[in-house]
Amino acid sequence: MEKTQMAMLKLVLLGPPGAGKGTQAKSLSEELGLAHISTGDILRQAIQLDSALGKEAKHYVDKGELVPDGLVTKMVIERLKRPDAKRGFILDGFPRNIKQAEDLDSFFAQEGYSDYKVIYLDATEKTIIQRLGGRMICKKCQAVFHMTNMPPKEGSRCDFCKSELYQRQDDREETVKYRLSVYAQATKPVVEYYARQGRIMEFDADRESSVVLKEMLQGL
Ligand code: AP5
Protein backbone atom coordinates (compact mmCIF):
# COMPACT_ATOMS: atom_id res chain seq x y z
CA MET A 1 0.00 0.00 0.00
CA GLU A 2 1.26 3.54 -0.86
CA LYS A 3 2.35 5.82 2.02
CA THR A 4 -0.44 8.32 1.16
CA GLN A 5 -3.07 5.55 1.34
CA MET A 6 -1.58 4.29 4.63
CA ALA A 7 -2.10 7.77 6.12
CA MET A 8 -5.86 7.50 5.42
CA LEU A 9 -6.22 4.12 7.13
CA LYS A 10 -9.10 3.42 9.46
CA LEU A 11 -8.04 0.82 12.01
CA VAL A 12 -9.71 -0.93 14.94
CA LEU A 13 -7.30 -2.52 17.41
CA LEU A 14 -8.60 -5.43 19.49
CA GLY A 15 -6.99 -7.67 22.09
CA PRO A 16 -7.01 -8.63 25.76
CA PRO A 17 -5.83 -6.25 28.49
CA GLY A 18 -2.03 -5.97 28.40
CA ALA A 19 -1.64 -7.38 24.87
CA GLY A 20 0.12 -4.11 23.95
CA LYS A 21 -2.73 -2.25 22.21
CA GLY A 22 -1.74 1.15 23.61
CA THR A 23 1.96 0.57 22.91
CA GLN A 24 1.37 -0.54 19.32
CA ALA A 25 -1.32 2.07 18.60
CA LYS A 26 1.10 4.83 19.61
CA SER A 27 3.81 3.45 17.28
CA LEU A 28 1.37 2.93 14.40
CA SER A 29 -0.06 6.42 14.77
CA GLU A 30 3.46 7.91 14.70
CA GLU A 31 4.53 5.76 11.71
CA LEU A 32 1.39 6.36 9.67
CA GLY A 33 0.24 9.79 10.85
CA LEU A 34 -3.08 8.50 12.20
CA ALA A 35 -5.12 9.88 15.11
CA HIS A 36 -4.77 7.54 18.13
CA ILE A 37 -8.13 7.30 19.89
CA SER A 38 -7.85 5.36 23.15
CA THR A 39 -11.06 5.09 25.16
CA GLY A 40 -9.08 4.04 28.26
CA ASP A 41 -6.86 7.17 28.01
CA ILE A 42 -9.86 9.48 27.46
CA LEU A 43 -11.67 8.00 30.47
CA ARG A 44 -8.60 8.13 32.74
CA GLN A 45 -8.02 11.76 31.75
CA ALA A 46 -11.67 12.61 32.53
CA ILE A 47 -11.27 10.90 35.93
CA GLN A 48 -8.11 12.86 36.68
CA LEU A 49 -9.86 16.13 35.76
CA ASP A 50 -12.88 15.08 37.83
CA SER A 51 -15.18 16.08 34.94
CA ALA A 52 -18.83 14.97 34.74
CA LEU A 53 -17.77 12.02 32.52
CA GLY A 54 -14.92 11.19 34.93
CA LYS A 55 -17.29 11.16 37.91
CA GLU A 56 -19.61 8.71 36.15
CA ALA A 57 -16.81 6.50 34.79
CA LYS A 58 -14.51 6.20 37.84
CA HIS A 59 -16.44 3.55 39.66
CA TYR A 60 -16.46 1.25 36.59
CA VAL A 61 -12.85 1.83 35.50
CA ASP A 62 -11.41 1.21 38.99
CA LYS A 63 -13.29 -2.08 39.25
CA GLY A 64 -12.37 -3.21 35.71
CA GLU A 65 -15.99 -3.14 34.56
CA LEU A 66 -17.13 -1.76 31.23
CA VAL A 67 -18.40 1.82 31.37
CA PRO A 68 -22.04 1.96 30.11
CA ASP A 69 -22.31 1.91 26.29
CA GLY A 70 -24.32 5.14 26.14
CA LEU A 71 -21.46 7.16 27.66
CA VAL A 72 -18.59 5.55 25.74
CA THR A 73 -20.14 5.29 22.27
CA LYS A 74 -21.22 8.94 22.24
CA MET A 75 -17.72 9.98 23.33
CA VAL A 76 -16.08 7.91 20.56
CA ILE A 77 -18.41 9.08 17.79
CA GLU A 78 -17.81 12.73 18.77
CA ARG A 79 -14.03 12.12 18.69
CA LEU A 80 -14.25 10.38 15.27
CA LYS A 81 -15.99 13.43 13.80
CA ARG A 82 -13.00 15.69 14.52
CA PRO A 83 -10.93 16.75 11.44
CA ASP A 84 -7.74 14.83 12.39
CA ALA A 85 -9.71 11.56 12.69
CA LYS A 86 -11.35 12.14 9.30
CA ARG A 87 -7.83 11.82 7.85
CA GLY A 88 -7.32 8.35 9.38
CA PHE A 89 -7.40 6.84 12.88
CA ILE A 90 -6.64 3.91 15.16
CA LEU A 91 -9.35 2.99 17.64
CA ASP A 92 -7.76 1.45 20.75
CA GLY A 93 -10.16 -0.04 23.32
CA PHE A 94 -13.38 0.31 21.31
CA PRO A 95 -15.58 -1.58 20.53
CA ARG A 96 -15.65 -3.74 23.68
CA ASN A 97 -18.95 -5.58 23.14
CA ILE A 98 -21.31 -6.49 20.28
CA LYS A 99 -23.60 -3.49 20.87
CA GLN A 100 -20.65 -1.10 20.53
CA ALA A 101 -19.46 -2.94 17.38
CA GLU A 102 -22.92 -2.66 15.80
CA ASP A 103 -23.22 1.04 16.69
CA LEU A 104 -19.76 1.65 15.25
CA ASP A 105 -20.73 -0.15 12.05
CA SER A 106 -23.82 2.08 11.73
CA PHE A 107 -21.62 5.18 12.10
CA PHE A 108 -19.05 3.82 9.60
CA ALA A 109 -21.83 3.04 7.09
CA GLN A 110 -23.14 6.61 7.47
CA GLU A 111 -19.62 8.01 6.84
CA GLY A 112 -18.88 5.61 3.94
CA TYR A 113 -16.02 3.90 5.79
CA SER A 114 -16.52 0.42 4.31
CA ASP A 115 -12.79 -0.31 4.01
CA TYR A 116 -11.77 -0.20 7.70
CA LYS A 117 -9.44 -2.92 8.99
CA VAL A 118 -9.35 -4.77 12.30
CA ILE A 119 -6.06 -5.75 13.96
CA TYR A 120 -6.29 -8.43 16.63
CA LEU A 121 -3.36 -8.72 19.04
CA ASP A 122 -3.45 -12.01 20.90
CA ALA A 123 -1.38 -12.71 24.01
CA THR A 124 -1.22 -15.51 26.57
CA GLU A 125 -2.44 -15.05 30.15
CA LYS A 126 1.13 -15.49 31.45
CA THR A 127 2.33 -12.55 29.31
CA ILE A 128 -0.66 -10.41 30.28
CA ILE A 129 -0.12 -10.90 34.03
CA GLN A 130 3.61 -10.12 33.71
CA ARG A 131 2.98 -6.99 31.61
CA LEU A 132 0.19 -5.50 33.70
CA GLY A 133 1.96 -6.30 36.98
CA GLY A 134 4.95 -4.17 35.94
CA ARG A 135 3.24 -1.37 34.02
CA MET A 136 3.77 2.22 35.20
CA ILE A 137 2.06 5.30 33.74
CA CYS A 138 3.05 8.96 33.81
CA LYS A 139 0.66 11.07 35.90
CA LYS A 140 1.01 14.01 33.52
CA CYS A 141 1.55 12.85 29.92
CA GLN A 142 0.25 9.25 30.30
CA ALA A 143 3.41 7.73 28.73
CA VAL A 144 3.56 3.99 29.45
CA PHE A 145 6.58 2.14 30.91
CA HIS A 146 7.28 -1.31 32.28
CA MET A 147 9.55 -1.79 35.26
CA THR A 148 11.46 -4.63 33.54
CA ASN A 149 10.43 -4.67 29.83
CA MET A 150 10.63 -0.90 29.16
CA PRO A 151 12.06 0.71 32.31
CA PRO A 152 12.15 4.48 32.76
CA LYS A 153 15.67 5.95 32.75
CA GLU A 154 15.35 7.64 36.17
CA GLY A 155 13.73 5.52 38.90
CA SER A 156 10.03 6.20 38.85
CA ARG A 157 10.05 9.46 36.81
CA CYS A 158 8.76 9.85 33.24
CA ASP A 159 11.51 9.97 30.57
CA PHE A 160 9.60 12.67 28.65
CA CYS A 161 8.16 15.15 31.18
CA LYS A 162 9.92 13.96 34.40
CA SER A 163 6.59 13.67 36.25
CA GLU A 164 5.89 10.90 38.73
CA LEU A 165 4.81 7.45 37.51
CA TYR A 166 1.97 5.49 39.09
CA GLN A 167 0.42 2.04 38.90
CA ARG A 168 -3.12 1.94 37.50
CA GLN A 169 -5.70 1.01 40.14
CA ASP A 170 -7.08 -1.64 37.74
CA ASP A 171 -3.64 -3.27 37.31
CA ARG A 172 -3.86 -4.88 40.76
CA GLU A 173 -3.82 -8.64 40.42
CA GLU A 174 -7.45 -9.33 41.49
CA THR A 175 -8.73 -6.60 39.15
CA VAL A 176 -6.62 -7.91 36.23
CA LYS A 177 -8.25 -11.32 36.71
CA TYR A 178 -11.68 -9.70 36.67
CA ARG A 179 -10.82 -7.68 33.53
CA LEU A 180 -9.79 -10.91 31.81
CA SER A 181 -13.18 -12.43 32.59
CA VAL A 182 -14.95 -9.31 31.25
CA TYR A 183 -12.81 -9.59 28.11
CA ALA A 184 -13.70 -13.29 27.62
CA GLN A 185 -17.40 -12.69 28.12
CA ALA A 186 -17.98 -9.34 26.37
CA THR A 187 -15.09 -8.58 24.01
CA LYS A 188 -13.98 -11.95 22.61
CA PRO A 189 -17.33 -12.21 20.73
CA VAL A 190 -16.37 -8.95 18.97
CA VAL A 191 -13.30 -10.72 17.53
CA GLU A 192 -15.67 -13.38 16.14
CA TYR A 193 -18.05 -10.67 14.86
CA TYR A 194 -15.25 -9.12 12.76
CA ALA A 195 -13.89 -12.55 11.73
CA ARG A 196 -17.32 -13.27 10.21
CA GLN A 197 -16.96 -10.03 8.23
CA GLY A 198 -13.53 -11.23 7.03
CA ARG A 199 -11.75 -8.17 8.47
CA ILE A 200 -9.44 -9.64 11.10
CA MET A 201 -5.65 -9.46 10.79
CA GLU A 202 -4.26 -11.49 13.71
CA PHE A 203 -0.79 -11.08 15.27
CA ASP A 204 0.99 -12.94 18.05
CA ALA A 205 1.58 -10.17 20.59
CA ASP A 206 3.64 -12.28 23.00
CA ARG A 207 6.75 -11.20 21.11
CA GLU A 208 8.94 -8.12 21.40
CA SER A 209 7.04 -4.94 20.45
CA SER A 210 9.33 -3.99 17.52
CA VAL A 211 8.78 -7.43 15.96
CA VAL A 212 4.99 -7.12 16.28
CA LEU A 213 5.05 -3.58 14.86
CA LYS A 214 7.13 -4.62 11.84
CA GLU A 215 4.77 -7.50 11.08
CA MET A 216 1.69 -5.26 11.38
CA LEU A 217 3.18 -2.67 9.01
CA GLN A 218 3.99 -5.42 6.52
CA GLY A 219 0.46 -6.82 6.88
CA LEU A 220 -1.10 -3.42 6.19
P1 AP5 B 1 -8.09 0.29 28.64
O1 AP5 B 1 -7.17 1.35 29.05
O2 AP5 B 1 -8.51 0.21 27.22
O3 AP5 B 1 -7.50 -1.10 29.14
P2 AP5 B 1 -7.29 -2.53 28.45
O4 AP5 B 1 -8.02 -2.79 27.19
O5 AP5 B 1 -7.59 -3.47 29.56
O6 AP5 B 1 -5.88 -2.50 27.95
P3 AP5 B 1 -4.62 -2.04 28.71
O7 AP5 B 1 -4.49 -0.55 28.64
O8 AP5 B 1 -4.58 -2.65 30.09
O9 AP5 B 1 -3.48 -2.80 27.90
P4 AP5 B 1 -2.85 -2.57 26.47
O10 AP5 B 1 -3.25 -3.72 25.60
O11 AP5 B 1 -3.10 -1.20 25.95
O12 AP5 B 1 -1.31 -2.76 26.86
P5 AP5 B 1 -0.11 -1.71 26.94
O13 AP5 B 1 0.30 -1.31 25.57
O14 AP5 B 1 -0.38 -0.63 27.93
O15 AP5 B 1 -9.46 0.36 29.47
C1 AP5 B 1 -9.45 0.57 30.86
C2 AP5 B 1 -10.87 0.61 31.40
O16 AP5 B 1 -11.60 1.70 30.77
C3 AP5 B 1 -11.73 -0.63 31.12
O17 AP5 B 1 -11.53 -1.66 32.06
C4 AP5 B 1 -13.15 -0.02 31.21
O18 AP5 B 1 -13.52 0.21 32.53
C5 AP5 B 1 -12.96 1.33 30.53
N1 AP5 B 1 -13.19 1.27 29.07
C6 AP5 B 1 -12.26 1.48 28.10
N2 AP5 B 1 -12.81 1.33 26.88
C7 AP5 B 1 -14.12 1.02 27.09
C8 AP5 B 1 -15.20 0.73 26.22
N3 AP5 B 1 -15.06 0.71 24.88
N4 AP5 B 1 -16.41 0.44 26.77
C9 AP5 B 1 -16.58 0.44 28.10
N5 AP5 B 1 -15.59 0.70 28.99
C10 AP5 B 1 -14.37 0.99 28.48
O19 AP5 B 1 1.05 -2.68 27.51
C11 AP5 B 1 0.99 -3.21 28.83
C12 AP5 B 1 2.41 -3.22 29.45
O20 AP5 B 1 3.23 -4.12 28.72
C13 AP5 B 1 3.12 -1.86 29.38
O21 AP5 B 1 3.87 -1.70 30.55
C14 AP5 B 1 4.04 -1.97 28.16
O22 AP5 B 1 5.21 -1.18 28.35
C15 AP5 B 1 4.36 -3.45 28.13
N6 AP5 B 1 4.45 -4.00 26.76
C16 AP5 B 1 3.59 -3.74 25.73
N7 AP5 B 1 3.94 -4.46 24.64
C17 AP5 B 1 5.04 -5.20 25.02
C18 AP5 B 1 5.85 -6.16 24.34
N8 AP5 B 1 5.59 -6.52 23.08
N9 AP5 B 1 6.86 -6.74 25.01
C19 AP5 B 1 7.12 -6.39 26.30
N10 AP5 B 1 6.39 -5.50 27.00
C20 AP5 B 1 5.36 -4.90 26.37
PDB file of N, CA, C and O in Angstrom, residues 113-152:
ATOM      1  N   TYR A 113     -17.289   4.546   5.451  1.00  0.00           N
ATOM      2  CA  TYR A 113     -16.017   3.895   5.787  1.00  0.00           C
ATOM      3  C   TYR A 113     -16.146   2.370   5.661  1.00  0.00           C
ATOM      4  O   TYR A 113     -16.100   1.652   6.654  1.00  0.00           O
ATOM      5  N   SER A 114     -16.313   1.869   4.433  1.00  0.00           N
ATOM      6  CA  SER A 114     -16.521   0.420   4.313  1.00  0.00           C
ATOM      7  C   SER A 114     -15.202  -0.345   4.344  1.00  0.00           C
ATOM      8  O   SER A 114     -15.180  -1.556   4.548  1.00  0.00           O
ATOM      9  N   ASP A 115     -14.084   0.363   4.170  1.00  0.00           N
ATOM     10  CA  ASP A 115     -12.789  -0.308   4.014  1.00  0.00           C
ATOM     11  C   ASP A 115     -11.952  -0.339   5.295  1.00  0.00           C
ATOM     12  O   ASP A 115     -10.748  -0.480   5.242  1.00  0.00           O
ATOM     13  N   TYR A 116     -12.574  -0.201   6.464  1.00  0.00           N
ATOM     14  CA  TYR A 116     -11.769  -0.200   7.696  1.00  0.00           C
ATOM     15  C   TYR A 116     -11.227  -1.601   7.981  1.00  0.00           C
ATOM     16  O   TYR A 116     -11.778  -2.605   7.524  1.00  0.00           O
ATOM     17  N   LYS A 117     -10.093  -1.638   8.700  1.00  0.00           N
ATOM     18  CA  LYS A 117      -9.441  -2.916   8.994  1.00  0.00           C
ATOM     19  C   LYS A 117      -9.403  -3.151  10.501  1.00  0.00           C
ATOM     20  O   LYS A 117      -9.365  -2.195  11.274  1.00  0.00           O
ATOM     21  N   VAL A 118      -9.380  -4.424  10.883  1.00  0.00           N
ATOM     22  CA  VAL A 118      -9.348  -4.774  12.305  1.00  0.00           C
ATOM     23  C   VAL A 118      -8.080  -5.579  12.609  1.00  0.00           C
ATOM     24  O   VAL A 118      -7.853  -6.626  12.008  1.00  0.00           O
ATOM     25  N   ILE A 119      -7.273  -5.049  13.531  1.00  0.00           N
ATOM     26  CA  ILE A 119      -6.059  -5.755  13.956  1.00  0.00           C
ATOM     27  C   ILE A 119      -6.348  -6.404  15.302  1.00  0.00           C
ATOM     28  O   ILE A 119      -6.824  -5.744  16.229  1.00  0.00           O
ATOM     29  N   TYR A 120      -6.057  -7.702  15.394  1.00  0.00           N
ATOM     30  CA  TYR A 120      -6.291  -8.431  16.633  1.00  0.00           C
ATOM     31  C   TYR A 120      -4.945  -8.873  17.195  1.00  0.00           C
ATOM     32  O   TYR A 120      -4.225  -9.658  16.557  1.00  0.00           O
ATOM     33  N   LEU A 121      -4.606  -8.339  18.371  1.00  0.00           N
ATOM     34  CA  LEU A 121      -3.359  -8.716  19.040  1.00  0.00           C
ATOM     35  C   LEU A 121      -3.684  -9.763  20.089  1.00  0.00           C
ATOM     36  O   LEU A 121      -4.407  -9.470  21.047  1.00  0.00           O
ATOM     37  N   ASP A 122      -3.158 -10.962  19.906  1.00  0.00           N
ATOM     38  CA  ASP A 122      -3.455 -12.007  20.895  1.00  0.00           C
ATOM     39  C   ASP A 122      -2.229 -12.234  21.778  1.00  0.00           C
ATOM     40  O   ASP A 122      -1.097 -12.176  21.302  1.00  0.00           O
ATOM     41  N   ALA A 123      -2.481 -12.451  23.068  1.00  0.00           N
ATOM     42  CA  ALA A 123      -1.375 -12.710  24.007  1.00  0.00           C
ATOM     43  C   ALA A 123      -1.827 -13.742  25.024  1.00  0.00           C
ATOM     44  O   ALA A 123      -3.020 -13.849  25.328  1.00  0.00           O
ATOM     45  N   THR A 124      -0.873 -14.495  25.583  1.00  0.00           N
ATOM     46  CA  THR A 124      -1.222 -15.513  26.572  1.00  0.00           C
ATOM     47  C   THR A 124      -1.445 -14.858  27.943  1.00  0.00           C
ATOM     48  O   THR A 124      -0.942 -13.755  28.203  1.00  0.00           O
ATOM     49  N   GLU A 125      -2.141 -15.591  28.817  1.00  0.00           N
ATOM     50  CA  GLU A 125      -2.443 -15.051  30.151  1.00  0.00           C
ATOM     51  C   GLU A 125      -1.148 -14.788  30.929  1.00  0.00           C
ATOM     52  O   GLU A 125      -1.048 -13.801  31.656  1.00  0.00           O
ATOM     53  N   LYS A 126      -0.151 -15.653  30.741  1.00  0.00           N
ATOM     54  CA  LYS A 126       1.131 -15.492  31.449  1.00  0.00           C
ATOM     55  C   LYS A 126       1.760 -14.137  31.069  1.00  0.00           C
ATOM     56  O   LYS A 126       2.203 -13.375  31.933  1.00  0.00           O
ATOM     57  N   THR A 127       1.765 -13.834  29.783  1.00  0.00           N
ATOM     58  CA  THR A 127       2.327 -12.554  29.310  1.00  0.00           C
ATOM     59  C   THR A 127       1.530 -11.383  29.875  1.00  0.00           C
ATOM     60  O   THR A 127       2.090 -10.390  30.353  1.00  0.00           O
ATOM     61  N   ILE A 128       0.214 -11.500  29.825  1.00  0.00           N
ATOM     62  CA  ILE A 128      -0.661 -10.412  30.284  1.00  0.00           C
ATOM     63  C   ILE A 128      -0.391 -10.072  31.754  1.00  0.00           C
ATOM     64  O   ILE A 128      -0.224  -8.910  32.119  1.00  0.00           O
ATOM     65  N   ILE A 129      -0.331 -11.109  32.586  1.00  0.00           N
ATOM     66  CA  ILE A 129      -0.121 -10.897  34.030  1.00  0.00           C
ATOM     67  C   ILE A 129       1.244 -10.227  34.259  1.00  0.00           C
ATOM     68  O   ILE A 129       1.364  -9.282  35.031  1.00  0.00           O
ATOM     69  N   GLN A 130       2.265 -10.701  33.546  1.00  0.00           N
ATOM     70  CA  GLN A 130       3.610 -10.120  33.707  1.00  0.00           C
ATOM     71  C   GLN A 130       3.609  -8.647  33.264  1.00  0.00           C
ATOM     72  O   GLN A 130       4.158  -7.786  33.936  1.00  0.00           O
ATOM     73  N   ARG A 131       2.963  -8.356  32.137  1.00  0.00           N
ATOM     74  CA  ARG A 131       2.984  -6.986  31.608  1.00  0.00           C
ATOM     75  C   ARG A 131       2.206  -6.015  32.491  1.00  0.00           C
ATOM     76  O   ARG A 131       2.662  -4.917  32.772  1.00  0.00           O
ATOM     77  N   LEU A 132       1.015  -6.438  32.915  1.00  0.00           N
ATOM     78  CA  LEU A 132       0.194  -5.501  33.697  1.00  0.00           C
ATOM     79  C   LEU A 132       0.741  -5.314  35.108  1.00  0.00           C
ATOM     80  O   LEU A 132       0.647  -4.232  35.683  1.00  0.00           O
ATOM     81  N   GLY A 133       1.366  -6.379  35.630  1.00  0.00           N
ATOM     82  CA  GLY A 133       1.956  -6.304  36.979  1.00  0.00           C
ATOM     83  C   GLY A 133       3.095  -5.299  37.039  1.00  0.00           C
ATOM     84  O   GLY A 133       3.350  -4.717  38.093  1.00  0.00           O
ATOM     85  N   GLY A 134       3.782  -5.067  35.922  1.00  0.00           N
ATOM     86  CA  GLY A 134       4.948  -4.167  35.944  1.00  0.00           C
ATOM     87  C   GLY A 134       4.718  -2.841  35.248  1.00  0.00           C
ATOM     88  O   GLY A 134       5.628  -2.023  35.130  1.00  0.00           O
ATOM     89  N   ARG A 135       3.488  -2.608  34.775  1.00  0.00           N
ATOM     90  CA  ARG A 135       3.242  -1.373  34.017  1.00  0.00           C
ATOM     91  C   ARG A 135       3.214  -0.138  34.928  1.00  0.00           C
ATOM     92  O   ARG A 135       2.617  -0.164  36.000  1.00  0.00           O
ATOM     93  N   MET A 136       3.816   0.941  34.489  1.00  0.00           N
ATOM     94  CA  MET A 136       3.770   2.220  35.198  1.00  0.00           C
ATOM     95  C   MET A 136       3.387   3.297  34.189  1.00  0.00           C
ATOM     96  O   MET A 136       3.820   3.263  33.038  1.00  0.00           O
ATOM     97  N   ILE A 137       2.566   4.257  34.637  1.00  0.00           N
ATOM     98  CA  ILE A 137       2.060   5.300  33.745  1.00  0.00           C
ATOM     99  C   ILE A 137       2.457   6.672  34.282  1.00  0.00           C
ATOM    100  O   ILE A 137       2.457   6.880  35.503  1.00  0.00           O
ATOM    101  N   CYS A 138       2.717   7.593  33.378  1.00  0.00           N
ATOM    102  CA  CYS A 138       3.048   8.955  33.806  1.00  0.00           C
ATOM    103  C   CYS A 138       1.770   9.695  34.204  1.00  0.00           C
ATOM    104  O   CYS A 138       0.793   9.698  33.458  1.00  0.00           O
ATOM    105  N   LYS A 139       1.826  10.340  35.389  1.00  0.00           N
ATOM    106  CA  LYS A 139       0.657  11.065  35.898  1.00  0.00           C
ATOM    107  C   LYS A 139       0.280  12.227  34.997  1.00  0.00           C
ATOM    108  O   LYS A 139      -0.877  12.617  34.913  1.00  0.00           O
ATOM    109  N   LYS A 140       1.281  12.809  34.307  1.00  0.00           N
ATOM    110  CA  LYS A 140       1.012  14.008  33.518  1.00  0.00           C
ATOM    111  C   LYS A 140       0.743  13.682  32.051  1.00  0.00           C
ATOM    112  O   LYS A 140      -0.313  14.013  31.521  1.00  0.00           O
ATOM    113  N   CYS A 141       1.714  13.023  31.373  1.00  0.00           N
ATOM    114  CA  CYS A 141       1.552  12.847  29.915  1.00  0.00           C
ATOM    115  C   CYS A 141       1.036  11.454  29.539  1.00  0.00           C
ATOM    116  O   CYS A 141       0.859  11.167  28.355  1.00  0.00           O
ATOM    117  N   GLN A 142       0.812  10.586  30.512  1.00  0.00           N
ATOM    118  CA  GLN A 142       0.250   9.245  30.299  1.00  0.00           C
ATOM    119  C   GLN A 142       1.172   8.301  29.518  1.00  0.00           C
ATOM    120  O   GLN A 142       0.727   7.264  29.022  1.00  0.00           O
ATOM    121  N   ALA A 143       2.471   8.648  29.398  1.00  0.00           N
ATOM    122  CA  ALA A 143       3.408   7.727  28.731  1.00  0.00           C
ATOM    123  C   ALA A 143       3.443   6.422  29.531  1.00  0.00           C
ATOM    124  O   ALA A 143       3.300   6.433  30.756  1.00  0.00           O
ATOM    125  N   VAL A 144       3.626   5.303  28.809  1.00  0.00           N
ATOM    126  CA  VAL A 144       3.564   3.985  29.450  1.00  0.00           C
ATOM    127  C   VAL A 144       4.961   3.356  29.522  1.00  0.00           C
ATOM    128  O   VAL A 144       5.702   3.363  28.543  1.00  0.00           O
ATOM    129  N   PHE A 145       5.298   2.828  30.706  1.00  0.00           N
ATOM    130  CA  PHE A 145       6.585   2.141  30.907  1.00  0.00           C
ATOM    131  C   PHE A 145       6.313   0.774  31.501  1.00  0.00           C
ATOM    132  O   PHE A 145       5.180   0.455  31.871  1.00  0.00           O
ATOM    133  N   HIS A 146       7.382  -0.028  31.586  1.00  0.00           N
ATOM    134  CA  HIS A 146       7.280  -1.308  32.284  1.00  0.00           C
ATOM    135  C   HIS A 146       8.545  -1.458  33.099  1.00  0.00           C
ATOM    136  O   HIS A 146       9.642  -1.232  32.579  1.00  0.00           O
ATOM    137  N   MET A 147       8.400  -1.817  34.372  1.00  0.00           N
ATOM    138  CA  MET A 147       9.554  -1.793  35.257  1.00  0.00           C
ATOM    139  C   MET A 147      10.680  -2.725  34.799  1.00  0.00           C
ATOM    140  O   MET A 147      11.836  -2.458  35.076  1.00  0.00           O
ATOM    141  N   THR A 148      10.364  -3.791  34.063  1.00  0.00           N
ATOM    142  CA  THR A 148      11.464  -4.627  33.538  1.00  0.00           C
ATOM    143  C   THR A 148      11.544  -4.597  32.006  1.00  0.00           C
ATOM    144  O   THR A 148      12.628  -4.546  31.447  1.00  0.00           O
ATOM    145  N   ASN A 149      10.392  -4.603  31.306  1.00  0.00           N
ATOM    146  CA  ASN A 149      10.433  -4.670  29.833  1.00  0.00           C
ATOM    147  C   ASN A 149      10.823  -3.344  29.178  1.00  0.00           C
ATOM    148  O   ASN A 149      11.507  -3.330  28.168  1.00  0.00           O
ATOM    149  N   MET A 150      10.329  -2.218  29.740  1.00  0.00           N
ATOM    150  CA  MET A 150      10.628  -0.898  29.163  1.00  0.00           C
ATOM    151  C   MET A 150      10.828   0.074  30.311  1.00  0.00           C
ATOM    152  O   MET A 150       9.992   0.958  30.567  1.00  0.00           O
ATOM    153  N   PRO A 151      11.903  -0.098  31.082  1.00  0.00           N
ATOM    154  CA  PRO A 151      12.060   0.707  32.311  1.00  0.00           C
ATOM    155  C   PRO A 151      12.347   2.181  32.036  1.00  0.00           C
ATOM    156  O   PRO A 151      13.037   2.509  31.068  1.00  0.00           O
ATOM    157  N   PRO A 152      11.826   3.054  32.905  1.00  0.00           N
ATOM    158  CA  PRO A 152      12.152   4.476  32.761  1.00  0.00           C
ATOM    159  C   PRO A 152      13.635   4.670  33.096  1.00  0.00           C
ATOM    160  O   PRO A 152      14.212   3.879  33.843  1.00  0.00           O
TER     161      PRO A 152
END
